[in-house]
Every structure is written in C-alpha cells, then in structure tokens.
Tab-separated table of C-alpha atoms and ligand atoms in Angstrom:
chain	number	residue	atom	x	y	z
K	172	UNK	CA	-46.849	-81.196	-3.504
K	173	UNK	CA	-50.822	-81.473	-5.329
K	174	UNK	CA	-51.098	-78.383	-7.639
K	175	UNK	CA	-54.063	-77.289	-4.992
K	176	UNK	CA	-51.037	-77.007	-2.476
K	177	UNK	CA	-48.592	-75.550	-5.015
K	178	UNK	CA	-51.182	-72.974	-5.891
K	179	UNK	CA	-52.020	-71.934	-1.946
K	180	UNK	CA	-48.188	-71.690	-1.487
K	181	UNK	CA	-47.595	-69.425	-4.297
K	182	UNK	CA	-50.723	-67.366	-3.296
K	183	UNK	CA	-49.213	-66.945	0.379
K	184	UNK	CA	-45.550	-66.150	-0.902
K	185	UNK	CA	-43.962	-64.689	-3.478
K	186	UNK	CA	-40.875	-66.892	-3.286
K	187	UNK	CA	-42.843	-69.783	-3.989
K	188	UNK	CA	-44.508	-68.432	-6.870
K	189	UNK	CA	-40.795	-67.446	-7.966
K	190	UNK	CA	-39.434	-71.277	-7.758
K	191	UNK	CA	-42.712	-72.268	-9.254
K	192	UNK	CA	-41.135	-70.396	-12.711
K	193	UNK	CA	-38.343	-71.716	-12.238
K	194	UNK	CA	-36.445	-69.067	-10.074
K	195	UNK	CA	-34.397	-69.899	-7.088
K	196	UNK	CA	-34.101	-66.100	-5.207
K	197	UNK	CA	-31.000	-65.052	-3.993
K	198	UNK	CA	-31.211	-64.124	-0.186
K	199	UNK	CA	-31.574	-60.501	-0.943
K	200	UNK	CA	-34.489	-61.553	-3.192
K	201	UNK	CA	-36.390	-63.431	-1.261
K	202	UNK	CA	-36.330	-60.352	1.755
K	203	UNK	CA	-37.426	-58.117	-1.143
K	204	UNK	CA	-39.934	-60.391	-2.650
K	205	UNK	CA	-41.617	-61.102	1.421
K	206	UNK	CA	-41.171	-57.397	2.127
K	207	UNK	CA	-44.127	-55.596	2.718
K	208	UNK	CA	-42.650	-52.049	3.699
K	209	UNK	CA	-44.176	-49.154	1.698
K	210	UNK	CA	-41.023	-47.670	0.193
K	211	UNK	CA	-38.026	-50.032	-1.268
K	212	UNK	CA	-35.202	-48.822	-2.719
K	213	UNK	CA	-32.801	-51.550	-4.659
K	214	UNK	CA	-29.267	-50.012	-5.046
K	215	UNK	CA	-28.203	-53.154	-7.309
K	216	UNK	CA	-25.516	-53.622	-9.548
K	217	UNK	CA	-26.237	-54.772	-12.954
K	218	UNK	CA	-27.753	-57.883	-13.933
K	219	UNK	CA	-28.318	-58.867	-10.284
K	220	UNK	CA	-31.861	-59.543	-10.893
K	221	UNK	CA	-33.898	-56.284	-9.978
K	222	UNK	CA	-36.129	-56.512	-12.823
K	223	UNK	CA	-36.654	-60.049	-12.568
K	224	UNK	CA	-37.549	-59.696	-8.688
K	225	UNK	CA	-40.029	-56.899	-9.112
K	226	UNK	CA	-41.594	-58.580	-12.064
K	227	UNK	CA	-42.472	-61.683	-9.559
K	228	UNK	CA	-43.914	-59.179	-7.537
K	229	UNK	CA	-46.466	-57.309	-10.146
K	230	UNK	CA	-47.677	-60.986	-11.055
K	231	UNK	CA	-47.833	-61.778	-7.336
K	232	UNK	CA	-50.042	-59.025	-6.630
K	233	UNK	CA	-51.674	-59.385	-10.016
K	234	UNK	CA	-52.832	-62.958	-9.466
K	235	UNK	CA	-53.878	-62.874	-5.907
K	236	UNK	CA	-54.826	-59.384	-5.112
K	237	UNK	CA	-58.233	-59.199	-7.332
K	238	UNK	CA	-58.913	-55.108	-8.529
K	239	UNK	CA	-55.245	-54.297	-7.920
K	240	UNK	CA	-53.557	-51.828	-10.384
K	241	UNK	CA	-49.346	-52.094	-10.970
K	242	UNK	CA	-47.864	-49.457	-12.951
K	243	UNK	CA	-44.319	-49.949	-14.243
K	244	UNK	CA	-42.466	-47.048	-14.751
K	245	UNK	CA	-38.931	-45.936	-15.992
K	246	UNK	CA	-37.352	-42.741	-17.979
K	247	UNK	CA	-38.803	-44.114	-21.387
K	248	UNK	CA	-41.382	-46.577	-22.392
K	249	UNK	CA	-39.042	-48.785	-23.801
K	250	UNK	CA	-37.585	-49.501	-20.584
K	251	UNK	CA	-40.730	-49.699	-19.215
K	252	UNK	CA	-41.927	-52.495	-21.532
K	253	UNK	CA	-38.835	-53.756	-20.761
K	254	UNK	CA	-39.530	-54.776	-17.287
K	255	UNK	CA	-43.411	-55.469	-18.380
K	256	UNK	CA	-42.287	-57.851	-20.678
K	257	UNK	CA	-40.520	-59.447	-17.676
K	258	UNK	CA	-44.085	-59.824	-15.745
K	259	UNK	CA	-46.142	-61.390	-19.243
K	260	UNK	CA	-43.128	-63.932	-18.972
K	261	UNK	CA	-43.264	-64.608	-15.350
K	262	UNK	CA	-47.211	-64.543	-15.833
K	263	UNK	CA	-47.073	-66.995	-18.969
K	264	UNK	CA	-44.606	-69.346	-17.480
K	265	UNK	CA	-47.155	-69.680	-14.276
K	266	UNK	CA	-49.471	-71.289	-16.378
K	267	UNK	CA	-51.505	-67.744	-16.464
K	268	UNK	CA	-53.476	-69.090	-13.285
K	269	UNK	CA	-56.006	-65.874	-13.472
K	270	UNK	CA	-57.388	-65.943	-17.225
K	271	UNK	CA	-56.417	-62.385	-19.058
K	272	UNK	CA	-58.949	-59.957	-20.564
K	273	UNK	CA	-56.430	-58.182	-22.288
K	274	UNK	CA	-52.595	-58.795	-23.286
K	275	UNK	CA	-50.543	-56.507	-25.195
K	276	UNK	CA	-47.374	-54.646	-25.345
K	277	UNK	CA	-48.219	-52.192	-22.926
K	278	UNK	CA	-51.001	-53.565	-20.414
K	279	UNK	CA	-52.028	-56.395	-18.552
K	280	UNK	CA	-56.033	-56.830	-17.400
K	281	UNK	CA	-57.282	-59.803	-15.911
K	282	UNK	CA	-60.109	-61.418	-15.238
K	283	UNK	CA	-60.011	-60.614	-11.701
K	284	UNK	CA	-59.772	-56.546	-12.526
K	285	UNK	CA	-56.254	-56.014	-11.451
K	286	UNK	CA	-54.305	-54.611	-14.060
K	287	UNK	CA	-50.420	-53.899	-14.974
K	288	UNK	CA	-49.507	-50.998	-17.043
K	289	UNK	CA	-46.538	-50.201	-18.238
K	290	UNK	CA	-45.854	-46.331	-18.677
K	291	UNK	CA	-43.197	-43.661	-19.653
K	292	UNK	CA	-41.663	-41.761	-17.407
K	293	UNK	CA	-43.200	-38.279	-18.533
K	294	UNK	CA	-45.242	-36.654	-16.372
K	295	UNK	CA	-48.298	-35.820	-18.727
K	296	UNK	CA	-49.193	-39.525	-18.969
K	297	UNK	CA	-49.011	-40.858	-15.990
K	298	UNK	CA	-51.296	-38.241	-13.855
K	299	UNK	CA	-54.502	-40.215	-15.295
K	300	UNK	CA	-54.004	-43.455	-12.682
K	301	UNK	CA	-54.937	-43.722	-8.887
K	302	UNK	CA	-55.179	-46.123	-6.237
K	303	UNK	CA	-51.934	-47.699	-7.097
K	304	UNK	CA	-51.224	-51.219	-5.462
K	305	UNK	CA	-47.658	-51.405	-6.317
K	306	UNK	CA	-45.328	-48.681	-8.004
K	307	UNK	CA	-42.121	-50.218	-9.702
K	308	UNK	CA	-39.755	-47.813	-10.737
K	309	UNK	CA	-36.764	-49.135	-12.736
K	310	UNK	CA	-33.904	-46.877	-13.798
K	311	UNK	CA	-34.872	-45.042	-10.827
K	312	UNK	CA	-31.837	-42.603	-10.851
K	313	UNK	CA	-33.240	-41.577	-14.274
K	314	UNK	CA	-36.437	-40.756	-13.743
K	315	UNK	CA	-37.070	-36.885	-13.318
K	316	UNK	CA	-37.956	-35.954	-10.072
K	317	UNK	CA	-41.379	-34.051	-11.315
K	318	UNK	CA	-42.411	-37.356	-12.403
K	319	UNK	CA	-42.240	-38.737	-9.183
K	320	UNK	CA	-43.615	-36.377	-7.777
K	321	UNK	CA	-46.249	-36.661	-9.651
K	322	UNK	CA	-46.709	-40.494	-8.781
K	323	UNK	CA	-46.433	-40.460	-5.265
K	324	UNK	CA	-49.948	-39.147	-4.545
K	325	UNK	CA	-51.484	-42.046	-6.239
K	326	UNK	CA	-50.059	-44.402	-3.659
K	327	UNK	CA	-51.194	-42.659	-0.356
K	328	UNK	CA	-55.162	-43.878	-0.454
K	329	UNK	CA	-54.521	-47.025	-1.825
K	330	UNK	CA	-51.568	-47.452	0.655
K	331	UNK	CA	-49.430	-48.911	-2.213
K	332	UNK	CA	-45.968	-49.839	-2.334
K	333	UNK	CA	-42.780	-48.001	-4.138
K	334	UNK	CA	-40.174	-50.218	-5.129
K	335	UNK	CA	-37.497	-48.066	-6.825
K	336	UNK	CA	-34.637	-49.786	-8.387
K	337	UNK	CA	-31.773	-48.765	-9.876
K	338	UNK	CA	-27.922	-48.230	-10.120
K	339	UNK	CA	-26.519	-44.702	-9.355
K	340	UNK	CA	-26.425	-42.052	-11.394
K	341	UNK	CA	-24.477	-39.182	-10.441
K	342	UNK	CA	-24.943	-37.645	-6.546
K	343	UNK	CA	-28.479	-35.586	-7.208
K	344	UNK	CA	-31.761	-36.353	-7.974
K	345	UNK	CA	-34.484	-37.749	-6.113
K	346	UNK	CA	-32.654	-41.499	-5.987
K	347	UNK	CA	-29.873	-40.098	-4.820
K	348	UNK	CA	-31.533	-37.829	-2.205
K	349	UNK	CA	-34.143	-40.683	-0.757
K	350	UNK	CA	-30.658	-43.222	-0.798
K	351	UNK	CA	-28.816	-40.754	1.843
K	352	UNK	CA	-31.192	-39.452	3.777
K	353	UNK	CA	-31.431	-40.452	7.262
K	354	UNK	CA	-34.425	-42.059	8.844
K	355	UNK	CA	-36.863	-45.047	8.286
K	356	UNK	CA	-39.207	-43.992	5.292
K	357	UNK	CA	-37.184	-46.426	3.185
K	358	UNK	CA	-36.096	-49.674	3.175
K	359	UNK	CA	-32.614	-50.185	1.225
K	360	UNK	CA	-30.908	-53.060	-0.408
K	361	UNK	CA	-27.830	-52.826	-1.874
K	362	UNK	CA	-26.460	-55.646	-3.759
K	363	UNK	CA	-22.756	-54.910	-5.221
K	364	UNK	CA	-21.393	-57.322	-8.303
K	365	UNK	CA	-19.204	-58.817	-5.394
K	366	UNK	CA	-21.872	-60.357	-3.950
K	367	UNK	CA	-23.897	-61.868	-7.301
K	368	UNK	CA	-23.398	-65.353	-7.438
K	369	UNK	CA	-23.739	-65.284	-11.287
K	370	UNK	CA	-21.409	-62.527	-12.044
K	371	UNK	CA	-17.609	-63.949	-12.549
K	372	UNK	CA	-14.433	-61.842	-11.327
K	373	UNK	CA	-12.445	-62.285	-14.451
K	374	UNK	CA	-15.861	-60.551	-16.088
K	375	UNK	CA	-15.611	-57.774	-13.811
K	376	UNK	CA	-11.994	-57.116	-14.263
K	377	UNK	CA	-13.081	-56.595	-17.951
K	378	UNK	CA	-15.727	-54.603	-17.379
K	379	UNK	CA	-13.844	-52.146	-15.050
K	380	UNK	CA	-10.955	-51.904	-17.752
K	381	UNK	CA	-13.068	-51.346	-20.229
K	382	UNK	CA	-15.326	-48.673	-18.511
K	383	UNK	CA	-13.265	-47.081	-16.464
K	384	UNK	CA	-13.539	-46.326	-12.578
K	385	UNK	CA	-16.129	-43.535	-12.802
K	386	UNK	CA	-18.763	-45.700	-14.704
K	387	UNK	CA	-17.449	-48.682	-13.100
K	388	UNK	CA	-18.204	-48.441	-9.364
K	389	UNK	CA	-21.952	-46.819	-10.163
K	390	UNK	CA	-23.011	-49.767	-12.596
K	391	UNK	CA	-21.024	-52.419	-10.383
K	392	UNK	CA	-20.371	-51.371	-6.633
K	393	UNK	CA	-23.536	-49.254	-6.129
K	394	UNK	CA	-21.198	-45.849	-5.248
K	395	UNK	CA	-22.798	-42.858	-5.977
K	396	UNK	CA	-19.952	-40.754	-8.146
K	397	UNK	CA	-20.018	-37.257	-8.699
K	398	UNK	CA	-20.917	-36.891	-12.515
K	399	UNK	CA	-18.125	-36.961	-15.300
K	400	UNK	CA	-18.696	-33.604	-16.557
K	401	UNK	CA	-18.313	-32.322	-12.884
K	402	UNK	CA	-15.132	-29.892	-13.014
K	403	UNK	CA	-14.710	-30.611	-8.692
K	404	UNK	CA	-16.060	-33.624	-6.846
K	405	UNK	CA	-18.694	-33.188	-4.480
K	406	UNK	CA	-16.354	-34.195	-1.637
K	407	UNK	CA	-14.417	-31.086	-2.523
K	408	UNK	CA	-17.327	-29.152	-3.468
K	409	UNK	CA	-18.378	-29.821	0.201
K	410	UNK	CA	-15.363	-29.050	1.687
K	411	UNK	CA	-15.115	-25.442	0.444
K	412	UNK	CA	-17.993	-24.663	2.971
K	413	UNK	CA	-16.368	-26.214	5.693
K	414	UNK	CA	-16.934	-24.018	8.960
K	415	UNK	CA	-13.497	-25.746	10.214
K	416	UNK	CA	-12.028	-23.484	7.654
K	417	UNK	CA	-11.453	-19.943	8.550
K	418	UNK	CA	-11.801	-17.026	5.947
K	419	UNK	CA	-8.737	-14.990	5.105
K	420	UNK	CA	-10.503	-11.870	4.901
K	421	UNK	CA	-13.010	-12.067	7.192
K	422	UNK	CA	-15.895	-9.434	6.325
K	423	UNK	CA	-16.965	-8.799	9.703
I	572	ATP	N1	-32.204	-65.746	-8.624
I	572	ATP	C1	-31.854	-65.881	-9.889
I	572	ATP	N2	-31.425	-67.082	-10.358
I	572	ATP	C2	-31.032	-67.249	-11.640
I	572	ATP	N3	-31.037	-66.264	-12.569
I	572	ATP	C3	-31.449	-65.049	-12.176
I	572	ATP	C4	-31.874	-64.783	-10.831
I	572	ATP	N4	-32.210	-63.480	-10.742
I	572	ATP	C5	-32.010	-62.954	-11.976
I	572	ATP	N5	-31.560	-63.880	-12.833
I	572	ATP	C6	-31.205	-63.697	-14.246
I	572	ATP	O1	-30.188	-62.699	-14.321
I	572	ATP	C7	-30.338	-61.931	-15.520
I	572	ATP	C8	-30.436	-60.452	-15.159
I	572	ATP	O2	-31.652	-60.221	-14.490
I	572	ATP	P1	-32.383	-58.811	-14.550
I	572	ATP	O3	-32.605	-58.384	-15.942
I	572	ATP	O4	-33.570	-58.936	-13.667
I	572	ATP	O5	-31.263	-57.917	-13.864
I	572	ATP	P2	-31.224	-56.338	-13.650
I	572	ATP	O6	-30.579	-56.146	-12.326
I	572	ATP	O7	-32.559	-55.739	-13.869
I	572	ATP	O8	-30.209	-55.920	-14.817
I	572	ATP	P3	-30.006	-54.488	-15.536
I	572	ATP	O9	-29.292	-53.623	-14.547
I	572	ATP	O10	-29.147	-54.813	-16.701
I	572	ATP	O11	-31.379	-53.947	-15.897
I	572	ATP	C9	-31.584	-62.461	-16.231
I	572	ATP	O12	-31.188	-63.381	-17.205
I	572	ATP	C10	-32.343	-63.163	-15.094
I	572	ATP	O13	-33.156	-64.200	-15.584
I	573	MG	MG1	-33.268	-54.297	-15.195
C-alpha cells in the first residue's frame, strides 16, 4: 500500500492506524477501537491493553478530527500522564502526521487545534474544559464520583464520548453502579486474564497465590468483590432485607 493509501486507511479506522504502530488489536480491541457509542465501559483485567487501546483512540481523534479536545483523566496525575504518555508514543511512532504546536508532559496541541490534556482526577481542575471530543477515564473505579460528575456535562454539547476503563474496585462507586445497572446507556467489555492471549497460566497461578482470592479475581477475572475491610459481604448484607424472610417479632 502507497503511504497516500496507508494514510486514508488510518484516517478512516482506528485499527489501521493501530497496525500502522505496530499493534495487531485483539478482537475486543478492534470493536472498542471502531466503536462509536457514547459511553464505554472496559471491565479488563490487567495488562490486557486498555491503556494502549484508548491511547490509539486520543491520537485517532487527535490527528483526524481538526479542533477536537481529549482529556485523560484518572485518580492522580501520575496515572494520568501515565496513559498520556501512551498517546505521545502512539503519536511519535506514527510519524507525528499532524505537526505539534506544543509537546510536554501534560498536553498535546496540534497544528490542527485539537488538543490532549492530561488531568488529575480532582474536581477543582478539571471544571475549566468544555466541548469534550473524547473523555478517557483510566482507573475508573478510583475516580470519585464528584469528579465525574463534574465531567459529564462537558460531553453533552459536544456529544463526546466516555470511555471508562478499569478493573473493579470494591461493589460501590460510580464504576460499579454504571457496570450493573440495567439498560443501554453503556456499552461493556469485559476482558478476563483467561481470555488475554499474552498473559500465561503458570503466571496467573502465581499471581493468585501470591495475592490472594479477594485481590485476585478484581485485578484478573473482572468480579466485583465486596471490599476487604467489609465485616459481611454484600451478598449477605443483601440478604438480611430479604422480604422472603419473615420477622420474628413482627411490629404490626
Ligand atoms: N494487541 C496487542 N498486541 C501486543 N501487545 C499489546 C496489545 N495490547 C496491549 N499490548 C501490550 O500489553 C502491555 C499492557 O498494555 P496496557 O498498559 O495498555 O494494559 P492495561 O490494561 O492498561 O494494564 P494496567 O491494568 O496494568 O494499567 C503493554 O506492553 C502493551 O504494549
Ligand atoms: Mg493501564
């Protein structure tokens, strides 16, 4: 394929932009990476390749969607940088095909005016932005939920897309809520360790002896577990308002 042809294949799909850096997407990647619903949640084990998908996708709509702002968010900015650093890499190893005006730590500005920020997750800082293209969260399940409620305003006039990704946490907060509700406001993608291609089984059998169950099945099989310092587990928690259950001393 001429570059010209390369360039209008990579501008039409993210996947091809993706295998142009050297990335072939795992199935689940490439329907993320093509998906254009407005709210994506990734329930994917660790080192699956969340951060590396939704970094394809700020440079994506970076490159080819001139005036388009990306903010990358997590529960600190180190973690944020973290998955911005992803997106300068993906962006450098592309050949930077859309010149930069600025390039640092924290922000991305091109020639073309979009830009990709990189922010902490406190609420204070982030209420500044609007008329966000696309909204990565990473570490989802840590991010407090006044932060995204602050954020989610700032996608309705641009009609931006949320892509939220994370491992569980514990069963509460807004990750957890928005993973188990019913309904079609979000699109879900769960990717367990079991069904990574790179991840070995003799390297999970170490990792689950050496975290134990609890930590085990939320960084590795995408379960939401009730939280370690929890005395009784939400399943039990629930069942003490059963209405099957008749009270002993009934008050009326
Ligand atoms: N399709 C792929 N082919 C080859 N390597 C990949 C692919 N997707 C991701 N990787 C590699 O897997 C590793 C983990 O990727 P990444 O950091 O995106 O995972 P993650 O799910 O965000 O992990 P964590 O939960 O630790 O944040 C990286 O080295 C990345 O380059
Ligand atoms: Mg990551």
């Amino acid at each position: 394929m001429n570059k010209l042809a390369a360039d209008l294949a990579a501008a039409l799909d993210p996947v091809q932009l993706a295998r142009r850096v050297g990335m072939e997407p795992d199935p689940w990647q490439v329907d993320v990476l093509r998906s254009d619903h407005p709210r994506l949640l990734l329930n994917c084990c660790r080192q699956s390749g969340k951060s590396t998908t939704a970094a394809v996708k700020a440079v994506h709509v970076a490159v080819y969607e001139p005036g388009s702002l990306t903010l990358c968010l997590s529960p600190s900015l180190r973690q944020s940088q973290e998955l911005f650093r992803k997106v300068l890499t993906t962006y450098r190893a592309l050949g930077r095909p859309v010149p930069a005006e600025s390039e640092n730590a924290l922000s991305l500005t091109l020639e073309n005016g979009s830009r990709v920020v990189s922010l902490p997750g406190t609420e204070q800082t982030i209420r500044a932005y609007s008329a966000v293209r696309l909204l990565l969260v990473d570490e989802a399940a840590r991010v407090p939920d006044e932060t995204v409620a602050a954020v989610r305003p700032m996608l309705a006039v641009s009609g931006g897309q949320l892509i939220a990704l994370s491992t569980p946490w514990g069963c509460r907060g807004w990750w957890y809520e928005a993973w188990e509700q019913t309904g079609s406001t979000y699109k879900r993608v769960r990717v367990p360790a079991s069904e990574c291609r790179r991840i070995s089984a003799a390297f999970l059998a170490e990792e689950r002896a050496a975290l134990g169950s609890w930590v085990y099945s939320q960084e590795y099989e995408c379960s939401f577990a009730a939280t370690s310092a929890q005395l009784f587990s939400e399943d039990t928690l629930r069942a003490m308002y059963s209405a099957a259950v008749r009270p002993l001393f009934p008050t009326t």
